[in-house]
mmCIF file of C-alpha atoms in Angstrom:
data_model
loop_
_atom_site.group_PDB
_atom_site.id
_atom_site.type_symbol
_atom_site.label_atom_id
_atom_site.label_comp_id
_atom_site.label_asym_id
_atom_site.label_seq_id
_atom_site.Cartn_x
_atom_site.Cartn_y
_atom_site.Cartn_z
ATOM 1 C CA UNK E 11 105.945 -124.755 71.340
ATOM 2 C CA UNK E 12 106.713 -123.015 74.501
ATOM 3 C CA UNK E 13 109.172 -124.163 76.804
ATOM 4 C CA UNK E 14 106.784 -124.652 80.054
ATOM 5 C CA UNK E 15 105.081 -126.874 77.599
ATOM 6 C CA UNK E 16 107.942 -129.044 76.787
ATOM 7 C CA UNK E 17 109.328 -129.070 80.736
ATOM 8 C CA UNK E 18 105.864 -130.341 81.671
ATOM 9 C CA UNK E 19 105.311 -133.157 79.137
ATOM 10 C CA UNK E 20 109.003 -134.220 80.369
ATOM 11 C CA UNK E 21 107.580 -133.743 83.738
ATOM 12 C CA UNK E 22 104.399 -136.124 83.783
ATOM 13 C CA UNK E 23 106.086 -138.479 81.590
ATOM 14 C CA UNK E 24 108.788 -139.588 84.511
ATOM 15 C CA UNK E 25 106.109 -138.737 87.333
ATOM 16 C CA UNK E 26 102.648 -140.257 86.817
ATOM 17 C CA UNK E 27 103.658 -144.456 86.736
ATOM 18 C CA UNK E 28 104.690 -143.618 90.432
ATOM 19 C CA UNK E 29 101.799 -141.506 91.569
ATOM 20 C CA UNK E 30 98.932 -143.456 90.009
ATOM 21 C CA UNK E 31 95.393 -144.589 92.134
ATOM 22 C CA UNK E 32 95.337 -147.282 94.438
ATOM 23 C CA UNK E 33 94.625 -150.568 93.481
ATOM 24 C CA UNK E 34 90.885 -150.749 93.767
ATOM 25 C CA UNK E 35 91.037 -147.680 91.343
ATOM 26 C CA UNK E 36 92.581 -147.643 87.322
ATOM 27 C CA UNK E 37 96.251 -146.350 87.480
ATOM 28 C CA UNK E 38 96.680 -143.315 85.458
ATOM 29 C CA UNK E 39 97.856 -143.966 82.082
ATOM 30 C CA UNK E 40 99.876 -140.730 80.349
ATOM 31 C CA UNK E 41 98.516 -140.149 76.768
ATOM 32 C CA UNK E 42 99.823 -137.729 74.619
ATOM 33 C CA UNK E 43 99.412 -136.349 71.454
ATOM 34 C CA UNK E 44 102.367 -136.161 69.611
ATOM 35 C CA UNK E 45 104.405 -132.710 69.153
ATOM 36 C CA UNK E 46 103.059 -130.795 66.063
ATOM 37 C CA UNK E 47 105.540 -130.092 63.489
ATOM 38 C CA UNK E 48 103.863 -127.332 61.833
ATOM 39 C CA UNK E 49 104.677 -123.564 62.714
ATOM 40 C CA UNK E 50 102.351 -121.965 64.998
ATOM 41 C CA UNK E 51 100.685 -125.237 65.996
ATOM 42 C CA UNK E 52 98.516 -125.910 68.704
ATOM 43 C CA UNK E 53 100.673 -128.018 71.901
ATOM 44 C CA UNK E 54 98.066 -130.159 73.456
ATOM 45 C CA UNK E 55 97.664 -133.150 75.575
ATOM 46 C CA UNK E 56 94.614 -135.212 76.600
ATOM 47 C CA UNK E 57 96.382 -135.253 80.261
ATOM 48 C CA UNK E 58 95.967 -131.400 80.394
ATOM 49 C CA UNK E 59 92.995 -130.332 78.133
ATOM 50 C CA UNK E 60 91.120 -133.768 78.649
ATOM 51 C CA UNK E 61 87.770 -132.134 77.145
ATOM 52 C CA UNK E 62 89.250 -129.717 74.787
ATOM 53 C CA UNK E 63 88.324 -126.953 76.725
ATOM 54 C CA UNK E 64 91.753 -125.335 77.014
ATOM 55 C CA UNK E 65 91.753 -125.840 80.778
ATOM 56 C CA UNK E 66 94.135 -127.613 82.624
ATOM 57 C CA UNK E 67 92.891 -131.640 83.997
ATOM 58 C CA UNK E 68 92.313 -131.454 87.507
ATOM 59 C CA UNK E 69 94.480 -133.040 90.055
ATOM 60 C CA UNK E 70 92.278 -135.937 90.691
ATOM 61 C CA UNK E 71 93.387 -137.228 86.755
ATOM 62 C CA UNK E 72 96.702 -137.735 88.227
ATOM 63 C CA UNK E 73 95.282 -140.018 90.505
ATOM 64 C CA UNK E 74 96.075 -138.469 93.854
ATOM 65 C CA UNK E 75 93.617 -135.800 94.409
ATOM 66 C CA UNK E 76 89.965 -137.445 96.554
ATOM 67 C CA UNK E 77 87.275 -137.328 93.442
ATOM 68 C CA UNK E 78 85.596 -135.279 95.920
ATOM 69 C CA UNK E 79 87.751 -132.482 95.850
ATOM 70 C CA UNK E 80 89.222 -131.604 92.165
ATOM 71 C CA UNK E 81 91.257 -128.626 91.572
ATOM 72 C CA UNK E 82 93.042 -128.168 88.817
ATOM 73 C CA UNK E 83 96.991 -128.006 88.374
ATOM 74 C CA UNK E 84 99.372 -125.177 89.290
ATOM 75 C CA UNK E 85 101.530 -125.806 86.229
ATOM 76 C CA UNK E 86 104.422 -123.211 86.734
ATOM 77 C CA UNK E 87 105.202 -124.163 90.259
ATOM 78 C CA UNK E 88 105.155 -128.025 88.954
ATOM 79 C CA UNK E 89 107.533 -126.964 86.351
ATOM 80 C CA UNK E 90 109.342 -125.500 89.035
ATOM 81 C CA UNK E 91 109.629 -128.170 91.540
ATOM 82 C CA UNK E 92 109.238 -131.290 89.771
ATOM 83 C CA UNK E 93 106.011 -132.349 91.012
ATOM 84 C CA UNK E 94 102.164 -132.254 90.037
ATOM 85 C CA UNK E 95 100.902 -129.354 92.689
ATOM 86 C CA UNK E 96 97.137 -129.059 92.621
ATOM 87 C CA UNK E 97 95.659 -125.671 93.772
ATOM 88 C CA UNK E 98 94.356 -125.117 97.104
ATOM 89 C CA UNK E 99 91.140 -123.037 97.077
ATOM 90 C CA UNK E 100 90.330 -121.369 99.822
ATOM 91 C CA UNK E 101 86.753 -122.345 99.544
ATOM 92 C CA UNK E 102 87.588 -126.039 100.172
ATOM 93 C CA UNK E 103 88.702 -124.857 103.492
ATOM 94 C CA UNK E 104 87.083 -125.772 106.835
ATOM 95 C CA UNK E 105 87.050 -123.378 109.658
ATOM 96 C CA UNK E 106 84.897 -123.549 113.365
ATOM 97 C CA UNK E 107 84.837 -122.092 115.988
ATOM 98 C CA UNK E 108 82.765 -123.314 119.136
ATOM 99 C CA UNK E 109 82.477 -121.499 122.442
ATOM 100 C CA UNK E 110 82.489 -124.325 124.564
ATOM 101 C CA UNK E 111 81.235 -124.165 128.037
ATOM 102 C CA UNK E 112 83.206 -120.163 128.662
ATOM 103 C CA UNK E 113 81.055 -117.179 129.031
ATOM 104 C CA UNK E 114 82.795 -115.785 125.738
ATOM 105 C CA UNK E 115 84.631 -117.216 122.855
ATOM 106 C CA UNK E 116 88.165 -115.384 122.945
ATOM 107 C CA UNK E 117 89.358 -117.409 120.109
ATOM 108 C CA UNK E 118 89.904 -115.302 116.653
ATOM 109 C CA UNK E 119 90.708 -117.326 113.488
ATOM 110 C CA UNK E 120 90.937 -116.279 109.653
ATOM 111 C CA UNK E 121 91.615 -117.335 106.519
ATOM 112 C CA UNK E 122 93.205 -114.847 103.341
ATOM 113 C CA UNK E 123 94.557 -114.758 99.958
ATOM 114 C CA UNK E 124 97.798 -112.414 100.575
ATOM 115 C CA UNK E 125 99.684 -112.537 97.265
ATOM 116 C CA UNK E 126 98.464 -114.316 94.028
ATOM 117 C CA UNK E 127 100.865 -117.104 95.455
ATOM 118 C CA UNK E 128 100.893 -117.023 98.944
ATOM 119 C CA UNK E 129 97.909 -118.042 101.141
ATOM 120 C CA UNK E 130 97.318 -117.244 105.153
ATOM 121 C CA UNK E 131 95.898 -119.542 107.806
ATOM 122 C CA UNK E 132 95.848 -118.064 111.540
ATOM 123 C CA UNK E 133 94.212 -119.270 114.911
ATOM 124 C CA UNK E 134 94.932 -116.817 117.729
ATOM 125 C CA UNK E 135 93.211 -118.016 121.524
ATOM 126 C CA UNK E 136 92.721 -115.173 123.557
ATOM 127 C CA UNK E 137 93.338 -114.978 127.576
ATOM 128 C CA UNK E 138 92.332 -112.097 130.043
ATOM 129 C CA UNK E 139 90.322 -111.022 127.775
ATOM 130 C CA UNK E 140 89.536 -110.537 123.772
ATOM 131 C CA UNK E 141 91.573 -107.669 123.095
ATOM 132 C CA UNK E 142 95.319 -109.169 122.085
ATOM 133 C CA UNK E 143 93.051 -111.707 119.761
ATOM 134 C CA UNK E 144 91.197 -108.962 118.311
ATOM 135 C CA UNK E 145 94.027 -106.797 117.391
ATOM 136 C CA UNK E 146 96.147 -110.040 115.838
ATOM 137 C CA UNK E 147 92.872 -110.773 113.730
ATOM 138 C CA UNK E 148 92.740 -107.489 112.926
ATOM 139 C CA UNK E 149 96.296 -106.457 111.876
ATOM 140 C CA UNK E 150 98.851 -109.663 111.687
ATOM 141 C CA UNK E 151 97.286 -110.105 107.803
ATOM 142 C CA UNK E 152 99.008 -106.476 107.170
ATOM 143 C CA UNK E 153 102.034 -106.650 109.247
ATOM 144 C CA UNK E 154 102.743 -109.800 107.078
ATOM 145 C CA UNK E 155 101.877 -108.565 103.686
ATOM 146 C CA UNK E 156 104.578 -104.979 104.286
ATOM 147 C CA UNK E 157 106.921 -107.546 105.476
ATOM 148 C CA UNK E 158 106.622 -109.750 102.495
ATOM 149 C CA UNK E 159 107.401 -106.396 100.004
ATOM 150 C CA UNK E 160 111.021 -106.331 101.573
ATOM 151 C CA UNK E 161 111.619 -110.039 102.758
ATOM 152 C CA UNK E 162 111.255 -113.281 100.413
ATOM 153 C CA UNK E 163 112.440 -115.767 103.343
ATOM 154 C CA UNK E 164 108.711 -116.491 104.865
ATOM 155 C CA UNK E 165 110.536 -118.126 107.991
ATOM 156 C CA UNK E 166 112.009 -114.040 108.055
ATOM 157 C CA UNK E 167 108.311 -112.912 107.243
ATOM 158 C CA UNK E 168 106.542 -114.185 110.104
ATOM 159 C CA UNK E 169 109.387 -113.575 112.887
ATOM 160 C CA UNK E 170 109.477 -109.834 112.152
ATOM 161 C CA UNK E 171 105.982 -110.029 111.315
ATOM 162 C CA UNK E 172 104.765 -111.370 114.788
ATOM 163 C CA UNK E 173 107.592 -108.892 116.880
ATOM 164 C CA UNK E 174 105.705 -106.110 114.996
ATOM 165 C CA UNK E 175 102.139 -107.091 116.499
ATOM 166 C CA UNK E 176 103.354 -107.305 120.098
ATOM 167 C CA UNK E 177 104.929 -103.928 119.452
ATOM 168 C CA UNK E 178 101.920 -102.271 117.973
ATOM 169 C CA UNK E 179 99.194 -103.819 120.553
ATOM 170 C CA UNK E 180 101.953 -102.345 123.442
ATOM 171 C CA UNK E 181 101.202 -98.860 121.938
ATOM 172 C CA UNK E 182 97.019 -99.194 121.536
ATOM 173 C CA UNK E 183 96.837 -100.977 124.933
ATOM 174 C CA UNK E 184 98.873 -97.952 126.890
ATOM 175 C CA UNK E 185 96.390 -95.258 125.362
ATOM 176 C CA UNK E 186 93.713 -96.383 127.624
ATOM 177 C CA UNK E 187 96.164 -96.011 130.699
ATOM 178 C CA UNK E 188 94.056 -99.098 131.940
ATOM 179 C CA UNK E 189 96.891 -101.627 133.916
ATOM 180 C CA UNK E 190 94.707 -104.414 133.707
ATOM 181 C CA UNK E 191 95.156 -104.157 130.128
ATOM 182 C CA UNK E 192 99.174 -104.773 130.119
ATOM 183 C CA UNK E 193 97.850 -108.526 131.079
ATOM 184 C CA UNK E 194 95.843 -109.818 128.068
ATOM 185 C CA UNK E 195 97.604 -111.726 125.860
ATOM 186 C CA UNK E 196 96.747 -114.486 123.143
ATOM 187 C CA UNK E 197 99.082 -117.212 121.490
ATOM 188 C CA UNK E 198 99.360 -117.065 117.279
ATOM 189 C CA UNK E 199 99.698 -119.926 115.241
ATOM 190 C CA UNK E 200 100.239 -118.743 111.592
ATOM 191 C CA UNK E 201 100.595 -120.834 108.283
ATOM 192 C CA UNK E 202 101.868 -119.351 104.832
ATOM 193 C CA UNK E 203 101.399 -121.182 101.659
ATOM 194 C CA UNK E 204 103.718 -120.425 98.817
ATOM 195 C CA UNK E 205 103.067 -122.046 95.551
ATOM 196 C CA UNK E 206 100.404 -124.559 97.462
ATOM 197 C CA UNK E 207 104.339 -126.666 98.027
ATOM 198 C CA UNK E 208 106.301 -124.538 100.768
ATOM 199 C CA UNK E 209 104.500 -124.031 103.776
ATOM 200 C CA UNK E 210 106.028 -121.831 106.418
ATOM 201 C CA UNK E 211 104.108 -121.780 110.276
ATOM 202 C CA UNK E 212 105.315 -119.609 113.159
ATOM 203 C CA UNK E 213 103.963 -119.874 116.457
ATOM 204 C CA UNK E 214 103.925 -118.497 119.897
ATOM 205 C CA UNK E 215 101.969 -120.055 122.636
ATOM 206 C CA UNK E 216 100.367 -123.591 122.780
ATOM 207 C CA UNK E 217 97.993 -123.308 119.621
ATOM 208 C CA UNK E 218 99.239 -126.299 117.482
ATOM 209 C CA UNK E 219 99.853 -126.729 114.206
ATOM 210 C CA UNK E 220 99.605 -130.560 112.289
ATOM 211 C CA UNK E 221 100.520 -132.132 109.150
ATOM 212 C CA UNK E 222 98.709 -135.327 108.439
ATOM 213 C CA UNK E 223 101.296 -136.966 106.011
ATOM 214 C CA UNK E 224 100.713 -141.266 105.374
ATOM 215 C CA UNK E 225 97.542 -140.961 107.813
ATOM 216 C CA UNK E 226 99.934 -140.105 110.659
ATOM 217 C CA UNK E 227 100.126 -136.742 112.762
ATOM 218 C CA UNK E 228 102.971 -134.367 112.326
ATOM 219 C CA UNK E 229 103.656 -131.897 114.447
ATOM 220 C CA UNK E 230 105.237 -128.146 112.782
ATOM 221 C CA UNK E 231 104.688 -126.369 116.242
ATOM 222 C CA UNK E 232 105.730 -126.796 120.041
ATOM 223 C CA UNK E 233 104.195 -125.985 122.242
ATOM 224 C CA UNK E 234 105.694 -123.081 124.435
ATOM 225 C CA UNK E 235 104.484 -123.752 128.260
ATOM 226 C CA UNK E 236 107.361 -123.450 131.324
ATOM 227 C CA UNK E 237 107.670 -127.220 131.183
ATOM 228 C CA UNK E 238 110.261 -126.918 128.666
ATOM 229 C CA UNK E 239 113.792 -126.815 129.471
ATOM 230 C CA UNK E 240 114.608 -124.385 127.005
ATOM 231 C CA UNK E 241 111.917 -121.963 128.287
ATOM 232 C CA UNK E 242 112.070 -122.790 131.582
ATOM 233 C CA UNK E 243 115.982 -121.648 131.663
ATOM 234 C CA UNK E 244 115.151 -118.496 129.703
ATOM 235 C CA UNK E 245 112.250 -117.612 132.145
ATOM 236 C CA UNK E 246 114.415 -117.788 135.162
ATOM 237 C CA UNK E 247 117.476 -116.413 133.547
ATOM 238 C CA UNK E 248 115.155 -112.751 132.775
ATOM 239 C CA UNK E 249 114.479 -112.860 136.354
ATOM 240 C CA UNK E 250 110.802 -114.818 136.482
ATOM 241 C CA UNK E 251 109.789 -117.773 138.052
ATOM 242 C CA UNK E 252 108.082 -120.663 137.514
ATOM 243 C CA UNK E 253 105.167 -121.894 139.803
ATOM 244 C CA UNK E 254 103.051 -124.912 140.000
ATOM 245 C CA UNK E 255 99.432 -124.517 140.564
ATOM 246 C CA UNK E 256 96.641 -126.895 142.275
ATOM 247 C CA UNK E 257 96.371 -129.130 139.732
ATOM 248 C CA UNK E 258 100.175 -129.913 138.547
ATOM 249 C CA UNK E 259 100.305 -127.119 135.917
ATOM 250 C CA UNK E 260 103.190 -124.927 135.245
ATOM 251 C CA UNK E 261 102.973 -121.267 134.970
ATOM 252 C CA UNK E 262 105.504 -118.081 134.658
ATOM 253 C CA UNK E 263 105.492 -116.318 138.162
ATOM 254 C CA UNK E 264 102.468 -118.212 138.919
ATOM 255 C CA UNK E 265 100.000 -116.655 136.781
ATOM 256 C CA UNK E 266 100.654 -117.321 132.698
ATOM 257 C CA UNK E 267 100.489 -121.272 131.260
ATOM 258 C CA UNK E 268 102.727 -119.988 128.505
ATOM 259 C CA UNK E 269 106.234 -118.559 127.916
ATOM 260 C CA UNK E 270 105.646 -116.651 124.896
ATOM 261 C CA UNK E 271 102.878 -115.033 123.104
ATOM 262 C CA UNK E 272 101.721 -111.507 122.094
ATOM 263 C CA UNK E 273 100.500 -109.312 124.860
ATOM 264 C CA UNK E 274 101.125 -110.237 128.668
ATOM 265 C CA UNK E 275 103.462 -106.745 128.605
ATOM 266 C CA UNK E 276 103.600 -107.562 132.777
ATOM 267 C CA UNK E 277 105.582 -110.905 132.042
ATOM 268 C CA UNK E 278 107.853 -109.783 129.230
ATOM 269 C CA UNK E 279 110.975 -108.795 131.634
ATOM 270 C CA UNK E 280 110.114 -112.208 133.063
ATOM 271 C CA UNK E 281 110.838 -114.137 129.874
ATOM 272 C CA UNK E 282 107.424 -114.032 128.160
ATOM 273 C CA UNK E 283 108.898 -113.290 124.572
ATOM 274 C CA UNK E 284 106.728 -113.072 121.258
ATOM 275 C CA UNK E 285 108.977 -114.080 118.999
ATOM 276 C CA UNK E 286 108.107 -117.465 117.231
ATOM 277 C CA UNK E 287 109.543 -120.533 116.259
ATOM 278 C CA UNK E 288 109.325 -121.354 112.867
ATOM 279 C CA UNK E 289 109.129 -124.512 110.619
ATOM 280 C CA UNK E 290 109.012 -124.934 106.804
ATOM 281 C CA UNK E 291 108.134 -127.684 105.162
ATOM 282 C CA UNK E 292 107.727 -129.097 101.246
ATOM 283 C CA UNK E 293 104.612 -130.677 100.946
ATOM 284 C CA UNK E 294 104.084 -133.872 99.502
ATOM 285 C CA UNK E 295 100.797 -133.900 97.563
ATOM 286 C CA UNK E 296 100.773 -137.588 97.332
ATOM 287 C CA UNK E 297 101.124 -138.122 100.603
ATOM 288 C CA UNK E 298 100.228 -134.802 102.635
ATOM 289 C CA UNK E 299 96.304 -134.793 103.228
ATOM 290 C CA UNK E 300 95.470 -131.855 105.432
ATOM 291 C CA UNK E 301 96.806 -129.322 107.823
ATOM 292 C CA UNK E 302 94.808 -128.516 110.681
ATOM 293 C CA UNK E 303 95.657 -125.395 113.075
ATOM 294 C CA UNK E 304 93.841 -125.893 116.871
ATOM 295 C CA UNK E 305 93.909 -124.137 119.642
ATOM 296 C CA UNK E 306 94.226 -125.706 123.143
ATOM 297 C CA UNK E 307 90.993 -126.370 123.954
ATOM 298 C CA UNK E 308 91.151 -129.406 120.979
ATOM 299 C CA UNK E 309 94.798 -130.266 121.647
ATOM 300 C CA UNK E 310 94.477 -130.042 125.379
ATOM 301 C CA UNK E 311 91.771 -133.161 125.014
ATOM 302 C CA UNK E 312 92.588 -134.854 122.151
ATOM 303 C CA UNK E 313 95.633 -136.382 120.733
ATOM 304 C CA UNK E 314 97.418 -135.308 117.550
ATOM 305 C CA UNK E 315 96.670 -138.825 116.137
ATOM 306 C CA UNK E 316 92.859 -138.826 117.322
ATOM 307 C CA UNK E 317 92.663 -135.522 115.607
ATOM 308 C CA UNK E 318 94.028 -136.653 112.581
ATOM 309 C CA UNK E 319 91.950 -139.892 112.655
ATOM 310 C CA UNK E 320 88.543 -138.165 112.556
ATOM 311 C CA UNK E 321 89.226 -135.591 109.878
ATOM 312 C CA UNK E 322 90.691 -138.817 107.994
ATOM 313 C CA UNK E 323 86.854 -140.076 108.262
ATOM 314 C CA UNK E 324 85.302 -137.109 107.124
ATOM 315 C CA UNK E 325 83.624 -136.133 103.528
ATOM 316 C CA UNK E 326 85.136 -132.723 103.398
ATOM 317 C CA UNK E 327 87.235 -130.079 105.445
ATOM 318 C CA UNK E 328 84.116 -127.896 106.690
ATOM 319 C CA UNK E 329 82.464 -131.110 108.091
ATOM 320 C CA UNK E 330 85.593 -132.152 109.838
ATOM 321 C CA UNK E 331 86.359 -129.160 111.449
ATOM 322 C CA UNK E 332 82.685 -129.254 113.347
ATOM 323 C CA UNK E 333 82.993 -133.000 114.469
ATOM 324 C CA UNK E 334 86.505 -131.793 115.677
ATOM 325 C CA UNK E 335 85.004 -128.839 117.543
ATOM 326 C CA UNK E 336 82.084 -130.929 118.660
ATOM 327 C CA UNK E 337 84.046 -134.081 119.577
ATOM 328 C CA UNK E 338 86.353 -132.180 121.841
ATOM 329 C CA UNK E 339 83.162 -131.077 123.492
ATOM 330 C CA UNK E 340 82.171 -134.750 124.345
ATOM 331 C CA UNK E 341 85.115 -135.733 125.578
ATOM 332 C CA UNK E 342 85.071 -132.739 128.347
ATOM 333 C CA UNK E 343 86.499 -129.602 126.739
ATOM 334 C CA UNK E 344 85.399 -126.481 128.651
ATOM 335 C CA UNK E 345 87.196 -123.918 126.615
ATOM 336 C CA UNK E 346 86.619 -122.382 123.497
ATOM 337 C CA UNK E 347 87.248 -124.726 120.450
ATOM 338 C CA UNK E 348 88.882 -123.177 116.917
ATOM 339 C CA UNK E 349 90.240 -124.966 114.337
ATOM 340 C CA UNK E 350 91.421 -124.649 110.639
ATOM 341 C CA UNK E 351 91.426 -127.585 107.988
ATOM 342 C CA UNK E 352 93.339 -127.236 104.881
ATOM 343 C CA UNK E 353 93.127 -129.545 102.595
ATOM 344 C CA UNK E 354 96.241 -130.867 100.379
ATOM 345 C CA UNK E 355 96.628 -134.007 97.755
ATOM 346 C CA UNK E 356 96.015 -136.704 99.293
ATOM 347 C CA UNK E 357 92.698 -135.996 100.886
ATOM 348 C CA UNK E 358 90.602 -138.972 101.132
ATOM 349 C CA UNK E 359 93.321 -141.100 100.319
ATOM 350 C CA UNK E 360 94.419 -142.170 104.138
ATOM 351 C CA UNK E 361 91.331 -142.864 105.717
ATOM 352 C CA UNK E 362 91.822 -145.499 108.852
ATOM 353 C CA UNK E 363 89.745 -148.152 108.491
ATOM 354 C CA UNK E 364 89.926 -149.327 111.724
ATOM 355 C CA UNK E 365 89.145 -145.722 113.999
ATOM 356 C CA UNK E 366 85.625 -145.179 114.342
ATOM 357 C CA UNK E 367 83.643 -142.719 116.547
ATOM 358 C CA UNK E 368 80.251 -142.075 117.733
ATOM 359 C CA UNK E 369 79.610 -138.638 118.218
ATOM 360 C CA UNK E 370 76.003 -139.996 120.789
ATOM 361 C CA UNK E 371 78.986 -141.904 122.073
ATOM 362 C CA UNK E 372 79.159 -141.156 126.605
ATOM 363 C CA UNK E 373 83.120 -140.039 126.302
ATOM 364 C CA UNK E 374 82.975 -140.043 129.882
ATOM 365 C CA UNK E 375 82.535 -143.380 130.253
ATOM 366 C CA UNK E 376 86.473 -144.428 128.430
ATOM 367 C CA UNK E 377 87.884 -142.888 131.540
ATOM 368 C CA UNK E 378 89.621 -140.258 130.228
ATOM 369 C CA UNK E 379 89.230 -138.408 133.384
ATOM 370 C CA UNK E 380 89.909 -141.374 135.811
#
């Protein structure tokens, strides 16, 4: 018997009594078979090859994983960390995009496979244009895969990974000789899944990045607007200034809402920077049930909590990411809407039975804009 065999019968032993369904549901019960003796025997277990078909249970028989989402078990990483980790498909992922009430959408989103253990979530929003959006759609993917040959710290990964972009979009923009160009810029929020458990984002701009762990919003990004003391000081300290416009809102020498993103090459020896700030996290399968990347014109109208709340309703990550789209649309969202739902262990499992929504529903009339 091999020893990843052995490691993960130890493994679900101590871990399934504490993860089993909740109590409308039967716990999980661990069955099994007892360890041939015989050379060259067969290891099995009715928790892992439940119909004989020498494929692994899925996640919902641990009694985590929504029935409406099963995915088998990643067993080497849950040797490796101690935990049933259920795979993440890509095809169980949501994605929209919505133009809103703008002429054109300038948001860019995408969703990749970079490594046989290492997924890629990205939302870039474009601004002065689609160009700085384009190019991260286009080439961020790469920048991060030539990175990852040399660097195995993701947090590493993405920082060199994003200073790379700006650096390479500098060099296409100036080939057109076009100085309007030097002001288009877009903010990147980017998500890397290693061994569906460690989840590195980096961001620059005010895209937003959200962990819905126990039903309840977490944020992993900041956003980076001239409000901030931190960016305020650095803006000032390179020389810029910040400026308040008609309607209360901060912006770096009066023209940019943000203090760092890729592009905006007139602002950068003002203290527009595109490096990011990064976050990792461990997910908790039992308790983690989506992330979900937006860009501002979701955040900008919706809470992190209200955003959570709806998904929390929804059947499955594709339907969730339209009412998101749409629902920011009710409540008075005139920019383009993108969004990315990525769904984790505990889908289903937090829904709040006491949010509703409407999406016929007049939004106008809660007096969100009074």
């Amino acid at each position: 018997m091999s020893v990843s065999a052995v490691s993960l019968s130890r493994l679900l032993r101590c871990s399934l009594p504490a993860v089993g369904r909740s109590a409308n549901t039967h716990p999980a019960r661990c069955v099994c078979e007892r360890e041939p003796t015989l050379p060259g025997a067969r290891w099995s277990s009715t928790r892992l090859d439940m119909d004989g078909s020498g494929r692994p249970a899925t996640w919902d028989s641990f009694g985590i994983w929504d029935n409406r989402i099963e995915e088998p078990i990643l067993l080497p990483p849950s040797i490796r960390y101690g935990t049933p980790i259920p795979h993440v498909s890509l095809s169980n992922v949501g994605c929209a995009s919505h133009i809103g009430r703008r002429r054109e959408n300038e948001d860019r989103f995408q969703v990749s496979k970079l490594a046989h253990n290492i997924l890629y979530f990205a939302v870039f929003d474009g601004h002065g244009g689609p160009q700085a959006a384009d190019f991260c759609h286009k080439h961020m993917e790469q920048h991060i895969r030539d990175c990852l040959e040399v660097e195995t710290d993701l947090q590493a990964v993405l920082s060199k990974a994003f200073l790379q972009v700006d650096v390479a979009l500098a060099a296409e923009l100036r080939i057109y000789g076009n100085a309007s160009l030097m002001m288009v810029g877009t903010t990147a929020t980017v998500a890397l899944l290693r061994d569906g458990i460690e989840l590195v984002v980096g961001s620059v701009g005010d895209s937003r990045a959200l962990l819905c762990r126990k039903g309840k919003a977490r944020k992993l990004t900041d956003d980076h607007t001239p409000e901030r003391k931190d960016e305020k000081h650095r803006v000032r300290h390179s020389g810029g200034f910040v400026a308040w416009n008609s309607v209360g809102q901060a912006n770096v020498n009066g023209r940019l809402a943000m203090t760092r993103s890729i592009g905006d090459f007139d602002l950068k020896k003002s203290g527009v920077i595109a490096e990011p700030e990064t976050t990792r996290t461990l997910l908790q399968h039992a308790h983690d049930s989506f992330l979900v990347l937006t860009t501002d014109g979701i955040n900008f109208i919706m809470t992190n909590q209200e955003i959570c709340d709806v998904i929390n309703q929804c059947h499955d990550p594709t339907e969730a990411a339209n009412v998101i789209a749409e629902q920011a649309l009710q409540y008075g969202s005139e920019d383009n809407s993108t969004l990315i739902v990525v769904p984790f262990g505990a889908w289903g499992k937090h829904q709040n039975d006491e949010y509703t929504y409407n999406m016929s529903r007049n939004f106008a009339s809660i007096g969100r804009w009074s």
